[in-house]
Amino acid sequence: MKDKTILITGASGGIGRALARSFASAGARVVLLGRQSRPLIELVATLRAEGHEARLVIADLLTTPPADVACKAINAFGSLDGVINCAGVQHFGLSADQSAAATAETFAVNTVAPIQLIQALLPHLQGRSEAHIVNVGSIFGSIAFPCFATYSASKFALRGYSEALRRELAGGPVQVHYVAPRYTRTAINSEAVAHMADALGMHQDSPEAVAEQVLAAVLHKAADTYLGWPEKLFVRLNAILPRLVDRALIRQGRQMRPFARRHLAESN
Ligand SMILES: NC(=O)c1ccc[n+]([C@@H]2O[C@H](COP(=O)([O-])OP(=O)(O)OC[C@H]3O[C@@H](n4cnc5c(N)ncnc54)[C@H](OP(=O)(O)O)[C@@H]3O)[C@@H](O)[C@H]2O)c1
């Protein structure tokens, strides 16, 4: 990653912070984007104190025009060699209980914002000798989960876009990577979701482990990366025999309902 400049969205979050550290430690200059200035200022200061090169861009991806975000990110160091679309939101609960605003935000942040940012950055990235686009998806972007219906759908769309774009850009300098974490211990998961993950025995990763897999995907030019062994297998099984997976997930969906109700009560 030496002499490469990488834009990381969602850098104030759990996985984004870990990505900033991993890529900076691998020698990259990092441009860190998020809405909250305080954690980003602290992160940039820490990275610089450790001898890394880091700059920040404070922007809300829902209200800042993608061309402005792209321009600020490129101007931070003068050029960019890659973008990691990591910013994301998750609204847990039964679909019938989800507000129209939460549904719209899910698709706007998880799907539309990364696509529009990529479109704004592509002319620049295509002028580089080698460039990388990483879209952080989810295992739920291949296995559609009850109580995460819109979140799953937003990540299915991001995965589909990543695959199409990879085919469109094949043979050129820009590589497209899709990385799908499983449950990771960060603030995106509410207390109710965290309790549910423990109660249902979901496999859990640290943000640092996810960041290392993202770095490995870029270094090894991996197209798709799914984290976790049983999850990798279930992704394939769901693609070939979705009706077989139905049974297990309908059962799990029933176990999730009390946690969804608790989450709804806590957020009201
Ligand atoms: N944690 C998991 O279990 C898990 C599993 C699979 C996939 N993922 C994916 O991993 C990615 C990172 O999630 P995380 O776990 O690190 O969550 P997180 O700690 O909640 O971080 C989310 C990040 O997204 C940013 N963000 C949200 N809305 C934004 C907006 N409108 N404009 C700009 N930035 C915005 C937040 O920035 P501010 O706080 O500064 O607004 C924050 O930096 C997401 O795409 C998520 O879907 C997570």
PDB file of C-alpha atoms and ligand atoms in Angstrom:
ATOM      1  CA  MET A   1       0.000   0.000   0.000  1.00  0.00           C
ATOM      2  CA  LYS A   2       3.067   2.252   0.055  1.00  0.00           C
ATOM      3  CA  ASP A   3       2.443   5.564  -1.738  1.00  0.00           C
ATOM      4  CA  LYS A   4      -1.238   4.657  -2.270  1.00  0.00           C
ATOM      5  CA  THR A   5      -3.967   7.010  -1.104  1.00  0.00           C
ATOM      6  CA  ILE A   6      -7.188   5.389   0.058  1.00  0.00           C
ATOM      7  CA  LEU A   7     -10.505   7.056   0.929  1.00  0.00           C
ATOM      8  CA  ILE A   8     -12.405   5.280   3.714  1.00  0.00           C
ATOM      9  CA  THR A   9     -16.040   6.231   4.328  1.00  0.00           C
ATOM     10  CA  GLY A  10     -17.565   5.449   7.714  1.00  0.00           C
ATOM     11  CA  ALA A  11     -14.129   5.923   9.252  1.00  0.00           C
ATOM     12  CA  SER A  12     -15.601   7.116  12.561  1.00  0.00           C
ATOM     13  CA  GLY A  13     -17.305   3.741  13.022  1.00  0.00           C
ATOM     14  CA  GLY A  14     -16.030   0.442  14.381  1.00  0.00           C
ATOM     15  CA  ILE A  15     -14.906  -1.235  11.151  1.00  0.00           C
ATOM     16  CA  GLY A  16     -13.902   2.068   9.509  1.00  0.00           C
ATOM     17  CA  ARG A  17     -11.514   2.958  12.344  1.00  0.00           C
ATOM     18  CA  ALA A  18      -9.926  -0.480  12.142  1.00  0.00           C
ATOM     19  CA  LEU A  19      -9.620  -0.094   8.357  1.00  0.00           C
ATOM     20  CA  ALA A  20      -7.874   3.247   8.825  1.00  0.00           C
ATOM     21  CA  ARG A  21      -5.341   1.640  11.156  1.00  0.00           C
ATOM     22  CA  SER A  22      -4.774  -1.426   8.939  1.00  0.00           C
ATOM     23  CA  PHE A  23      -4.312   0.519   5.711  1.00  0.00           C
ATOM     24  CA  ALA A  24      -2.154   3.192   7.367  1.00  0.00           C
ATOM     25  CA  SER A  25      -0.001   0.466   8.962  1.00  0.00           C
ATOM     26  CA  ALA A  26       0.375  -1.105   5.518  1.00  0.00           C
ATOM     27  CA  GLY A  27       1.844   2.203   4.297  1.00  0.00           C
ATOM     28  CA  ALA A  28      -1.192   3.873   2.727  1.00  0.00           C
ATOM     29  CA  ARG A  29      -2.095   7.540   3.072  1.00  0.00           C
ATOM     30  CA  VAL A  30      -5.661   7.526   4.357  1.00  0.00           C
ATOM     31  CA  VAL A  31      -8.477  10.012   3.804  1.00  0.00           C
ATOM     32  CA  LEU A  32     -11.087   9.447   6.491  1.00  0.00           C
ATOM     33  CA  LEU A  33     -14.723  10.405   5.930  1.00  0.00           C
ATOM     34  CA  GLY A  34     -17.596  10.550   8.394  1.00  0.00           C
ATOM     35  CA  ARG A  35     -20.197  12.896   9.836  1.00  0.00           C
ATOM     36  CA  GLN A  36     -18.859  13.188  13.381  1.00  0.00           C
ATOM     37  CA  SER A  37     -15.800  15.400  13.481  1.00  0.00           C
ATOM     38  CA  ARG A  38     -14.615  14.573  17.027  1.00  0.00           C
ATOM     39  CA  PRO A  39     -13.748  10.868  16.645  1.00  0.00           C
ATOM     40  CA  LEU A  40     -12.214  11.548  13.233  1.00  0.00           C
ATOM     41  CA  ILE A  41     -10.022  14.393  14.500  1.00  0.00           C
ATOM     42  CA  GLU A  42      -8.804  12.111  17.311  1.00  0.00           C
ATOM     43  CA  LEU A  43      -8.161   9.244  14.909  1.00  0.00           C
ATOM     44  CA  VAL A  44      -6.222  11.441  12.479  1.00  0.00           C
ATOM     45  CA  ALA A  45      -4.142  12.829  15.374  1.00  0.00           C
ATOM     46  CA  THR A  46      -3.369   9.302  16.648  1.00  0.00           C
ATOM     47  CA  LEU A  47      -2.371   8.050  13.210  1.00  0.00           C
ATOM     48  CA  ARG A  48      -0.149  11.084  12.579  1.00  0.00           C
ATOM     49  CA  ALA A  49       1.498  10.660  16.009  1.00  0.00           C
ATOM     50  CA  GLU A  50       2.368   7.118  14.917  1.00  0.00           C
ATOM     51  CA  GLY A  51       4.025   8.473  11.764  1.00  0.00           C
ATOM     52  CA  HIS A  52       1.184   7.781   9.308  1.00  0.00           C
ATOM     53  CA  GLU A  53      -0.309  10.210   6.813  1.00  0.00           C
ATOM     54  CA  ALA A  54      -3.999  10.881   7.387  1.00  0.00           C
ATOM     55  CA  ARG A  55      -6.482  13.629   6.481  1.00  0.00           C
ATOM     56  CA  LEU A  56     -10.180  13.958   7.142  1.00  0.00           C
ATOM     57  CA  VAL A  57     -13.289  14.895   5.210  1.00  0.00           C
ATOM     58  CA  ILE A  58     -16.357  15.694   7.303  1.00  0.00           C
ATOM     59  CA  ALA A  59     -19.429  15.030   5.213  1.00  0.00           C
ATOM     60  CA  ASP A  60     -22.900  13.576   5.455  1.00  0.00           C
ATOM     61  CA  LEU A  61     -23.247  11.272   2.468  1.00  0.00           C
ATOM     62  CA  LEU A  62     -26.993  11.931   2.374  1.00  0.00           C
ATOM     63  CA  THR A  63     -26.741  15.690   1.972  1.00  0.00           C
ATOM     64  CA  THR A  64     -23.345  16.368   0.342  1.00  0.00           C
ATOM     65  CA  PRO A  65     -23.334  16.078  -3.468  1.00  0.00           C
ATOM     66  CA  PRO A  66     -21.159  13.076  -4.473  1.00  0.00           C
ATOM     67  CA  ALA A  67     -19.080  15.311  -6.780  1.00  0.00           C
ATOM     68  CA  ASP A  68     -18.181  17.519  -3.769  1.00  0.00           C
ATOM     69  CA  VAL A  69     -17.241  14.482  -1.651  1.00  0.00           C
ATOM     70  CA  ALA A  70     -15.077  13.154  -4.508  1.00  0.00           C
ATOM     71  CA  CYS A  71     -13.408  16.532  -5.026  1.00  0.00           C
ATOM     72  CA  LYS A  72     -12.580  16.971  -1.307  1.00  0.00           C
ATOM     73  CA  ALA A  73     -11.258  13.409  -1.059  1.00  0.00           C
ATOM     74  CA  ILE A  74      -9.020  13.749  -4.133  1.00  0.00           C
ATOM     75  CA  ASN A  75      -7.760  17.168  -2.994  1.00  0.00           C
ATOM     76  CA  ALA A  76      -6.806  15.862   0.467  1.00  0.00           C
ATOM     77  CA  PHE A  77      -3.513  14.477  -0.903  1.00  0.00           C
ATOM     78  CA  GLY A  78      -3.804  15.433  -4.605  1.00  0.00           C
ATOM     79  CA  SER A  79      -4.903  12.027  -5.905  1.00  0.00           C
ATOM     80  CA  LEU A  80      -6.659   8.820  -4.889  1.00  0.00           C
ATOM     81  CA  ASP A  81      -5.841   5.176  -5.591  1.00  0.00           C
ATOM     82  CA  GLY A  82      -8.901   3.666  -4.019  1.00  0.00           C
ATOM     83  CA  VAL A  83     -12.098   4.004  -2.061  1.00  0.00           C
ATOM     84  CA  ILE A  84     -13.510   1.758   0.639  1.00  0.00           C
ATOM     85  CA  ASN A  85     -17.251   2.256   0.941  1.00  0.00           C
ATOM     86  CA  CYS A  86     -17.718   1.304   4.579  1.00  0.00           C
ATOM     87  CA  ALA A  87     -20.340   3.809   5.827  1.00  0.00           C
ATOM     88  CA  GLY A  88     -23.537   1.993   6.614  1.00  0.00           C
ATOM     89  CA  VAL A  89     -26.686   1.947   8.721  1.00  0.00           C
ATOM     90  CA  GLN A  90     -28.808  -0.936   9.957  1.00  0.00           C
ATOM     91  CA  HIS A  91     -32.418  -0.844  11.171  1.00  0.00           C
ATOM     92  CA  PHE A  92     -33.311  -4.069  12.935  1.00  0.00           C
ATOM     93  CA  GLY A  93     -36.891  -5.247  13.339  1.00  0.00           C
ATOM     94  CA  LEU A  94     -39.950  -6.608  11.613  1.00  0.00           C
ATOM     95  CA  SER A  95     -40.545  -5.044   8.222  1.00  0.00           C
ATOM     96  CA  ALA A  96     -44.080  -4.002   9.204  1.00  0.00           C
ATOM     97  CA  ASP A  97     -42.660  -2.014  12.138  1.00  0.00           C
ATOM     98  CA  GLN A  98     -40.072  -0.101  10.100  1.00  0.00           C
ATOM     99  CA  SER A  99     -40.735   3.563   9.325  1.00  0.00           C
ATOM    100  CA  ALA A 100     -40.608   4.864   5.773  1.00  0.00           C
ATOM    101  CA  ALA A 101     -37.722   7.138   6.830  1.00  0.00           C
ATOM    102  CA  ALA A 102     -35.664   4.206   8.156  1.00  0.00           C
ATOM    103  CA  THR A 103     -36.261   2.231   4.958  1.00  0.00           C
ATOM    104  CA  ALA A 104     -35.214   5.191   2.816  1.00  0.00           C
ATOM    105  CA  GLU A 105     -32.102   5.835   4.937  1.00  0.00           C
ATOM    106  CA  THR A 106     -31.038   2.193   4.689  1.00  0.00           C
ATOM    107  CA  PHE A 107     -30.976   2.267   0.893  1.00  0.00           C
ATOM    108  CA  ALA A 108     -29.642   5.835   0.682  1.00  0.00           C
ATOM    109  CA  VAL A 109     -26.575   5.158   2.875  1.00  0.00           C
ATOM    110  CA  ASN A 110     -25.909   1.475   2.107  1.00  0.00           C
ATOM    111  CA  THR A 111     -26.626   1.430  -1.615  1.00  0.00           C
ATOM    112  CA  VAL A 112     -27.176   4.777  -3.355  1.00  0.00           C
ATOM    113  CA  ALA A 113     -24.372   6.741  -1.637  1.00  0.00           C
ATOM    114  CA  PRO A 114     -21.594   4.224  -2.455  1.00  0.00           C
ATOM    115  CA  ILE A 115     -22.772   3.886  -6.057  1.00  0.00           C
ATOM    116  CA  GLN A 116     -22.916   7.652  -6.571  1.00  0.00           C
ATOM    117  CA  LEU A 117     -19.530   8.158  -4.904  1.00  0.00           C
ATOM    118  CA  ILE A 118     -17.999   5.516  -7.177  1.00  0.00           C
ATOM    119  CA  GLN A 119     -19.547   7.222 -10.223  1.00  0.00           C
ATOM    120  CA  ALA A 120     -18.055  10.547  -9.129  1.00  0.00           C
ATOM    121  CA  LEU A 121     -14.609   9.000  -8.512  1.00  0.00           C
ATOM    122  CA  LEU A 122     -14.387   6.735 -11.555  1.00  0.00           C
ATOM    123  CA  PRO A 123     -12.966   9.260 -14.058  1.00  0.00           C
ATOM    124  CA  HIS A 124     -10.123   9.925 -11.589  1.00  0.00           C
ATOM    125  CA  LEU A 125      -9.564   6.271 -10.643  1.00  0.00           C
ATOM    126  CA  GLN A 126      -9.506   5.190 -14.283  1.00  0.00           C
ATOM    127  CA  GLY A 127      -6.594   7.551 -14.842  1.00  0.00           C
ATOM    128  CA  ARG A 128      -4.448   5.736 -12.254  1.00  0.00           C
ATOM    129  CA  SER A 129      -2.165   2.828 -13.163  1.00  0.00           C
ATOM    130  CA  GLU A 130      -3.963   0.646 -10.588  1.00  0.00           C
ATOM    131  CA  ALA A 131      -6.935   1.503  -8.417  1.00  0.00           C
ATOM    132  CA  HIS A 132      -9.289  -0.279  -6.023  1.00  0.00           C
ATOM    133  CA  ILE A 133     -12.957   0.009  -5.157  1.00  0.00           C
ATOM    134  CA  VAL A 134     -13.976  -1.910  -2.054  1.00  0.00           C
ATOM    135  CA  ASN A 135     -17.647  -2.226  -1.176  1.00  0.00           C
ATOM    136  CA  VAL A 136     -18.289  -3.424   2.348  1.00  0.00           C
ATOM    137  CA  GLY A 137     -21.394  -5.568   2.117  1.00  0.00           C
ATOM    138  CA  SER A 138     -22.592  -8.207   4.539  1.00  0.00           C
ATOM    139  CA  ILE A 139     -23.272 -11.927   4.772  1.00  0.00           C
ATOM    140  CA  PHE A 140     -26.897 -10.660   4.887  1.00  0.00           C
ATOM    141  CA  GLY A 141     -26.278  -9.434   1.322  1.00  0.00           C
ATOM    142  CA  SER A 142     -26.265 -13.067   0.193  1.00  0.00           C
ATOM    143  CA  ILE A 143     -28.486 -14.712   2.804  1.00  0.00           C
ATOM    144  CA  ALA A 144     -31.638 -12.653   3.303  1.00  0.00           C
ATOM    145  CA  PHE A 145     -32.454 -12.571   7.000  1.00  0.00           C
ATOM    146  CA  PRO A 146     -35.822 -12.066   8.669  1.00  0.00           C
ATOM    147  CA  CYS A 147     -35.870  -8.953  10.902  1.00  0.00           C
ATOM    148  CA  PHE A 148     -33.172  -7.460   8.642  1.00  0.00           C
ATOM    149  CA  ALA A 149     -35.239  -7.404   5.436  1.00  0.00           C
ATOM    150  CA  THR A 150     -34.422  -3.910   4.154  1.00  0.00           C
ATOM    151  CA  TYR A 151     -30.818  -4.099   5.378  1.00  0.00           C
ATOM    152  CA  SER A 152     -30.406  -7.428   3.552  1.00  0.00           C
ATOM    153  CA  ALA A 153     -32.015  -5.982   0.425  1.00  0.00           C
ATOM    154  CA  SER A 154     -29.724  -2.926   0.471  1.00  0.00           C
ATOM    155  CA  LYS A 155     -26.645  -5.182   0.675  1.00  0.00           C
ATOM    156  CA  PHE A 156     -27.990  -7.556  -2.026  1.00  0.00           C
ATOM    157  CA  ALA A 157     -28.191  -4.484  -4.280  1.00  0.00           C
ATOM    158  CA  LEU A 158     -24.662  -3.390  -3.386  1.00  0.00           C
ATOM    159  CA  ARG A 159     -23.357  -6.885  -4.154  1.00  0.00           C
ATOM    160  CA  GLY A 160     -25.159  -6.884  -7.499  1.00  0.00           C
ATOM    161  CA  TYR A 161     -23.748  -3.490  -8.377  1.00  0.00           C
ATOM    162  CA  SER A 162     -20.233  -4.609  -7.403  1.00  0.00           C
ATOM    163  CA  GLU A 163     -20.462  -7.670  -9.645  1.00  0.00           C
ATOM    164  CA  ALA A 164     -21.797  -5.721 -12.624  1.00  0.00           C
ATOM    165  CA  LEU A 165     -19.207  -2.961 -12.217  1.00  0.00           C
ATOM    166  CA  ARG A 166     -16.379  -5.516 -11.976  1.00  0.00           C
ATOM    167  CA  ARG A 167     -17.510  -7.027 -15.276  1.00  0.00           C
ATOM    168  CA  GLU A 168     -17.844  -3.560 -16.828  1.00  0.00           C
ATOM    169  CA  LEU A 169     -14.335  -2.472 -15.772  1.00  0.00           C
ATOM    170  CA  ALA A 170     -12.560  -5.779 -16.502  1.00  0.00           C
ATOM    171  CA  GLY A 171      -9.221  -5.347 -18.230  1.00  0.00           C
ATOM    172  CA  GLY A 172      -8.780  -1.774 -16.969  1.00  0.00           C
ATOM    173  CA  PRO A 173      -6.849  -0.409 -14.003  1.00  0.00           C
ATOM    174  CA  VAL A 174      -9.766  -0.368 -11.542  1.00  0.00           C
ATOM    175  CA  GLN A 175     -10.427  -3.504  -9.504  1.00  0.00           C
ATOM    176  CA  VAL A 176     -13.697  -4.019  -7.683  1.00  0.00           C
ATOM    177  CA  HIS A 177     -13.763  -5.950  -4.409  1.00  0.00           C
ATOM    178  CA  TYR A 178     -16.856  -6.927  -2.426  1.00  0.00           C
ATOM    179  CA  VAL A 179     -16.205  -7.886   1.201  1.00  0.00           C
ATOM    180  CA  ALA A 180     -18.997  -9.374   3.298  1.00  0.00           C
ATOM    181  CA  PRO A 181     -18.456  -9.412   7.064  1.00  0.00           C
ATOM    182  CA  ARG A 182     -20.585 -11.504   9.430  1.00  0.00           C
ATOM    183  CA  TYR A 183     -21.668 -10.196  12.856  1.00  0.00           C
ATOM    184  CA  THR A 184     -18.979  -7.774  14.048  1.00  0.00           C
ATOM    185  CA  ARG A 185     -18.862  -6.145  17.476  1.00  0.00           C
ATOM    186  CA  THR A 186     -19.554  -2.466  16.662  1.00  0.00           C
ATOM    187  CA  ALA A 187     -22.083   0.242  17.467  1.00  0.00           C
ATOM    188  CA  ILE A 188     -24.153  -0.537  14.364  1.00  0.00           C
ATOM    189  CA  ASN A 189     -25.662  -3.396  16.380  1.00  0.00           C
ATOM    190  CA  SER A 190     -28.068  -2.124  19.045  1.00  0.00           C
ATOM    191  CA  GLU A 191     -28.081  -3.635  22.527  1.00  0.00           C
ATOM    192  CA  ALA A 192     -31.027  -5.834  21.543  1.00  0.00           C
ATOM    193  CA  VAL A 193     -29.147  -7.106  18.476  1.00  0.00           C
ATOM    194  CA  ALA A 194     -26.034  -7.775  20.576  1.00  0.00           C
ATOM    195  CA  HIS A 195     -28.111  -9.767  23.100  1.00  0.00           C
ATOM    196  CA  MET A 196     -29.740 -11.667  20.267  1.00  0.00           C
ATOM    197  CA  ALA A 197     -26.359 -12.515  18.731  1.00  0.00           C
ATOM    198  CA  ASP A 198     -25.202 -13.914  22.080  1.00  0.00           C
ATOM    199  CA  ALA A 199     -28.451 -15.783  22.712  1.00  0.00           C
ATOM    200  CA  LEU A 200     -28.527 -17.352  19.236  1.00  0.00           C
ATOM    201  CA  GLY A 201     -24.815 -18.178  19.326  1.00  0.00           C
ATOM    202  CA  MET A 202     -23.989 -16.114  16.222  1.00  0.00           C
ATOM    203  CA  HIS A 203     -20.298 -16.173  15.312  1.00  0.00           C
ATOM    204  CA  GLN A 204     -18.749 -12.786  16.076  1.00  0.00           C
ATOM    205  CA  ASP A 205     -15.696 -10.990  14.740  1.00  0.00           C
ATOM    206  CA  SER A 206     -13.713  -7.997  15.920  1.00  0.00           C
ATOM    207  CA  PRO A 207     -13.551  -4.933  13.628  1.00  0.00           C
ATOM    208  CA  GLU A 208      -9.781  -5.495  13.419  1.00  0.00           C
ATOM    209  CA  ALA A 209     -10.274  -9.004  11.996  1.00  0.00           C
ATOM    210  CA  VAL A 210     -12.624  -7.575   9.354  1.00  0.00           C
ATOM    211  CA  ALA A 211     -10.150  -4.825   8.462  1.00  0.00           C
ATOM    212  CA  GLU A 212      -7.372  -7.378   7.943  1.00  0.00           C
ATOM    213  CA  GLN A 213      -9.610  -9.312   5.536  1.00  0.00           C
ATOM    214  CA  VAL A 214     -10.369  -6.131   3.575  1.00  0.00           C
ATOM    215  CA  LEU A 215      -6.659  -5.361   3.324  1.00  0.00           C
ATOM    216  CA  ALA A 216      -5.979  -8.956   2.227  1.00  0.00           C
ATOM    217  CA  ALA A 217      -8.708  -8.688  -0.440  1.00  0.00           C
ATOM    218  CA  VAL A 218      -7.010  -5.609  -1.924  1.00  0.00           C
ATOM    219  CA  LEU A 219      -3.473  -7.012  -1.687  1.00  0.00           C
ATOM    220  CA  HIS A 220      -4.494 -10.383  -3.196  1.00  0.00           C
ATOM    221  CA  LYS A 221      -6.892  -8.818  -5.696  1.00  0.00           C
ATOM    222  CA  ALA A 222      -9.764 -10.959  -4.424  1.00  0.00           C
ATOM    223  CA  ALA A 223     -13.100 -10.287  -6.113  1.00  0.00           C
ATOM    224  CA  ASP A 224     -15.440 -11.469  -3.334  1.00  0.00           C
ATOM    225  CA  THR A 225     -14.575 -12.180   0.288  1.00  0.00           C
ATOM    226  CA  TYR A 226     -17.019 -13.737   2.755  1.00  0.00           C
ATOM    227  CA  LEU A 227     -15.954 -13.842   6.373  1.00  0.00           C
ATOM    228  CA  GLY A 228     -16.373 -16.986   8.438  1.00  0.00           C
ATOM    229  CA  TRP A 229     -16.463 -20.665   7.539  1.00  0.00           C
ATOM    230  CA  PRO A 230     -20.009 -21.799   8.080  1.00  0.00           C
ATOM    231  CA  GLU A 231     -21.155 -18.463   6.608  1.00  0.00           C
ATOM    232  CA  LYS A 232     -19.147 -18.982   3.387  1.00  0.00           C
ATOM    233  CA  LEU A 233     -20.792 -22.395   3.012  1.00  0.00           C
ATOM    234  CA  PHE A 234     -24.308 -21.062   3.694  1.00  0.00           C
ATOM    235  CA  VAL A 235     -23.802 -18.299   1.122  1.00  0.00           C
ATOM    236  CA  ARG A 236     -23.223 -21.009  -1.514  1.00  0.00           C
ATOM    237  CA  LEU A 237     -26.011 -23.225  -0.229  1.00  0.00           C
ATOM    238  CA  ASN A 238     -28.482 -20.306  -0.249  1.00  0.00           C
ATOM    239  CA  ALA A 239     -27.502 -19.495  -3.858  1.00  0.00           C
ATOM    240  CA  ILE A 240     -28.116 -23.078  -5.032  1.00  0.00           C
ATOM    241  CA  LEU A 241     -30.865 -24.341  -2.702  1.00  0.00           C
ATOM    242  CA  PRO A 242     -32.619 -21.347  -1.124  1.00  0.00           C
ATOM    243  CA  ARG A 243     -35.719 -23.383  -0.136  1.00  0.00           C
ATOM    244  CA  LEU A 244     -33.506 -25.609   1.985  1.00  0.00           C
ATOM    245  CA  VAL A 245     -32.143 -22.575   3.837  1.00  0.00           C
ATOM    246  CA  ASP A 246     -35.730 -21.266   4.287  1.00  0.00           C
ATOM    247  CA  ARG A 247     -36.460 -23.814   6.991  1.00  0.00           C
ATOM    248  CA  ALA A 248     -33.496 -22.868   9.178  1.00  0.00           C
ATOM    249  CA  LEU A 249     -34.060 -19.139   8.752  1.00  0.00           C
ATOM    250  CA  ILE A 250     -37.810 -19.274   9.367  1.00  0.00           C
ATOM    251  CA  ARG A 251     -36.995 -21.009  12.653  1.00  0.00           C
ATOM    252  CA  GLN A 252     -34.308 -18.455  13.479  1.00  0.00           C
ATOM    253  CA  GLY A 253     -36.667 -15.608  12.499  1.00  0.00           C
ATOM    254  CA  ARG A 254     -39.152 -16.822  15.136  1.00  0.00           C
ATOM    255  CA  GLN A 255     -36.371 -16.761  17.746  1.00  0.00           C
ATOM    256  CA  MET A 256     -35.499 -13.216  16.658  1.00  0.00           C
ATOM    257  CA  ARG A 257     -38.993 -11.781  17.160  1.00  0.00           C
ATOM    258  CA  PRO A 258     -38.759 -11.125  20.939  1.00  0.00           C
ATOM    259  CA  PHE A 259     -35.497  -9.222  20.353  1.00  0.00           C
ATOM    260  CA  ALA A 260     -37.130  -7.218  17.548  1.00  0.00           C
ATOM    261  CA  ARG A 261     -39.993  -6.288  19.879  1.00  0.00           C
ATOM    262  CA  ARG A 262     -37.507  -5.288  22.580  1.00  0.00           C
ATOM    263  CA  HIS A 263     -35.509  -3.212  20.096  1.00  0.00           C
ATOM    264  CA  LEU A 264     -38.711  -1.465  18.958  1.00  0.00           C
ATOM    265  CA  ALA A 265     -39.703  -0.723  22.562  1.00  0.00           C
ATOM    266  CA  GLU A 266     -36.229   0.653  23.350  1.00  0.00           C
ATOM    267  CA  SER A 267     -36.096   2.880  20.278  1.00  0.00           C
ATOM    268  CA  ASN A 268     -39.568   4.401  20.900  1.00  0.00           C
TER     269      ASN A 268
HETATM  270  N1  LIG B   1     -20.978  -4.618  12.541  1.00  0.00           N
HETATM  271  C1  LIG B   1     -21.537  -5.621  11.875  1.00  0.00           C
HETATM  272  O1  LIG B   1     -22.083  -6.570  12.476  1.00  0.00           O
HETATM  273  C2  LIG B   1     -21.490  -5.641  10.370  1.00  0.00           C
HETATM  274  C3  LIG B   1     -21.697  -6.872   9.719  1.00  0.00           C
HETATM  275  C4  LIG B   1     -21.686  -6.884   8.317  1.00  0.00           C
HETATM  276  C5  LIG B   1     -21.457  -5.717   7.616  1.00  0.00           C
HETATM  277  N2  LIG B   1     -21.261  -4.545   8.283  1.00  0.00           N
HETATM  278  C6  LIG B   1     -21.051  -3.331   7.487  1.00  0.00           C
HETATM  279  O2  LIG B   1     -19.834  -2.722   7.850  1.00  0.00           O
HETATM  280  C7  LIG B   1     -19.895  -1.314   7.599  1.00  0.00           C
HETATM  281  C8  LIG B   1     -19.379  -0.545   8.799  1.00  0.00           C
HETATM  282  O3  LIG B   1     -20.254  -0.777   9.883  1.00  0.00           O
HETATM  283  P1  LIG B   1     -19.788  -0.716  11.416  1.00  0.00           P
HETATM  284  O4  LIG B   1     -20.116  -2.025  11.997  1.00  0.00           O
HETATM  285  O5  LIG B   1     -18.408  -0.198  11.526  1.00  0.00           O
HETATM  286  O6  LIG B   1     -20.860   0.333  11.970  1.00  0.00           O
HETATM  287  P2  LIG B   1     -20.691   1.699  12.813  1.00  0.00           P
HETATM  288  O7  LIG B   1     -19.698   1.532  13.867  1.00  0.00           O
HETATM  289  O8  LIG B   1     -22.081   2.078  13.201  1.00  0.00           O
HETATM  290  O9  LIG B   1     -20.151   2.716  11.706  1.00  0.00           O
HETATM  291  C9  LIG B   1     -20.972   3.197  10.689  1.00  0.00           C
HETATM  292  C10 LIG B   1     -20.251   4.320   9.980  1.00  0.00           C
HETATM  293  O10 LIG B   1     -21.075   4.792   8.911  1.00  0.00           O
HETATM  294  C11 LIG B   1     -21.067   6.212   8.940  1.00  0.00           C
HETATM  295  N3  LIG B   1     -22.287   6.785   8.408  1.00  0.00           N
HETATM  296  C12 LIG B   1     -23.567   6.399   8.642  1.00  0.00           C
HETATM  297  N4  LIG B   1     -24.412   7.223   7.989  1.00  0.00           N
HETATM  298  C13 LIG B   1     -23.639   8.136   7.330  1.00  0.00           C
HETATM  299  C14 LIG B   1     -23.931   9.241   6.503  1.00  0.00           C
HETATM  300  N5  LIG B   1     -25.184   9.596   6.230  1.00  0.00           N
HETATM  301  N6  LIG B   1     -22.909   9.967   6.012  1.00  0.00           N
HETATM  302  C15 LIG B   1     -21.622   9.633   6.305  1.00  0.00           C
HETATM  303  N7  LIG B   1     -21.288   8.588   7.081  1.00  0.00           N
HETATM  304  C16 LIG B   1     -22.286   7.861   7.594  1.00  0.00           C
HETATM  305  C17 LIG B   1     -20.928   6.561  10.420  1.00  0.00           C
HETATM  306  O11 LIG B   1     -20.387   7.868  10.495  1.00  0.00           O
HETATM  307  P3  LIG B   1     -20.792   8.921  11.647  1.00  0.00           P
HETATM  308  O12 LIG B   1     -20.981   8.121  12.886  1.00  0.00           O
HETATM  309  O13 LIG B   1     -19.645   9.853  11.686  1.00  0.00           O
HETATM  310  O14 LIG B   1     -22.033   9.522  11.184  1.00  0.00           O
HETATM  311  C18 LIG B   1     -19.950   5.500  10.894  1.00  0.00           C
HETATM  312  O15 LIG B   1     -18.638   5.930  10.665  1.00  0.00           O
HETATM  313  C19 LIG B   1     -21.364  -1.022   7.238  1.00  0.00           C
HETATM  314  O16 LIG B   1     -21.495  -0.887   5.845  1.00  0.00           O
HETATM  315  C20 LIG B   1     -22.097  -2.256   7.730  1.00  0.00           C
HETATM  316  O17 LIG B   1     -23.288  -2.484   7.004  1.00  0.00           O
HETATM  317  C21 LIG B   1     -21.247  -4.480   9.640  1.00  0.00           C
END
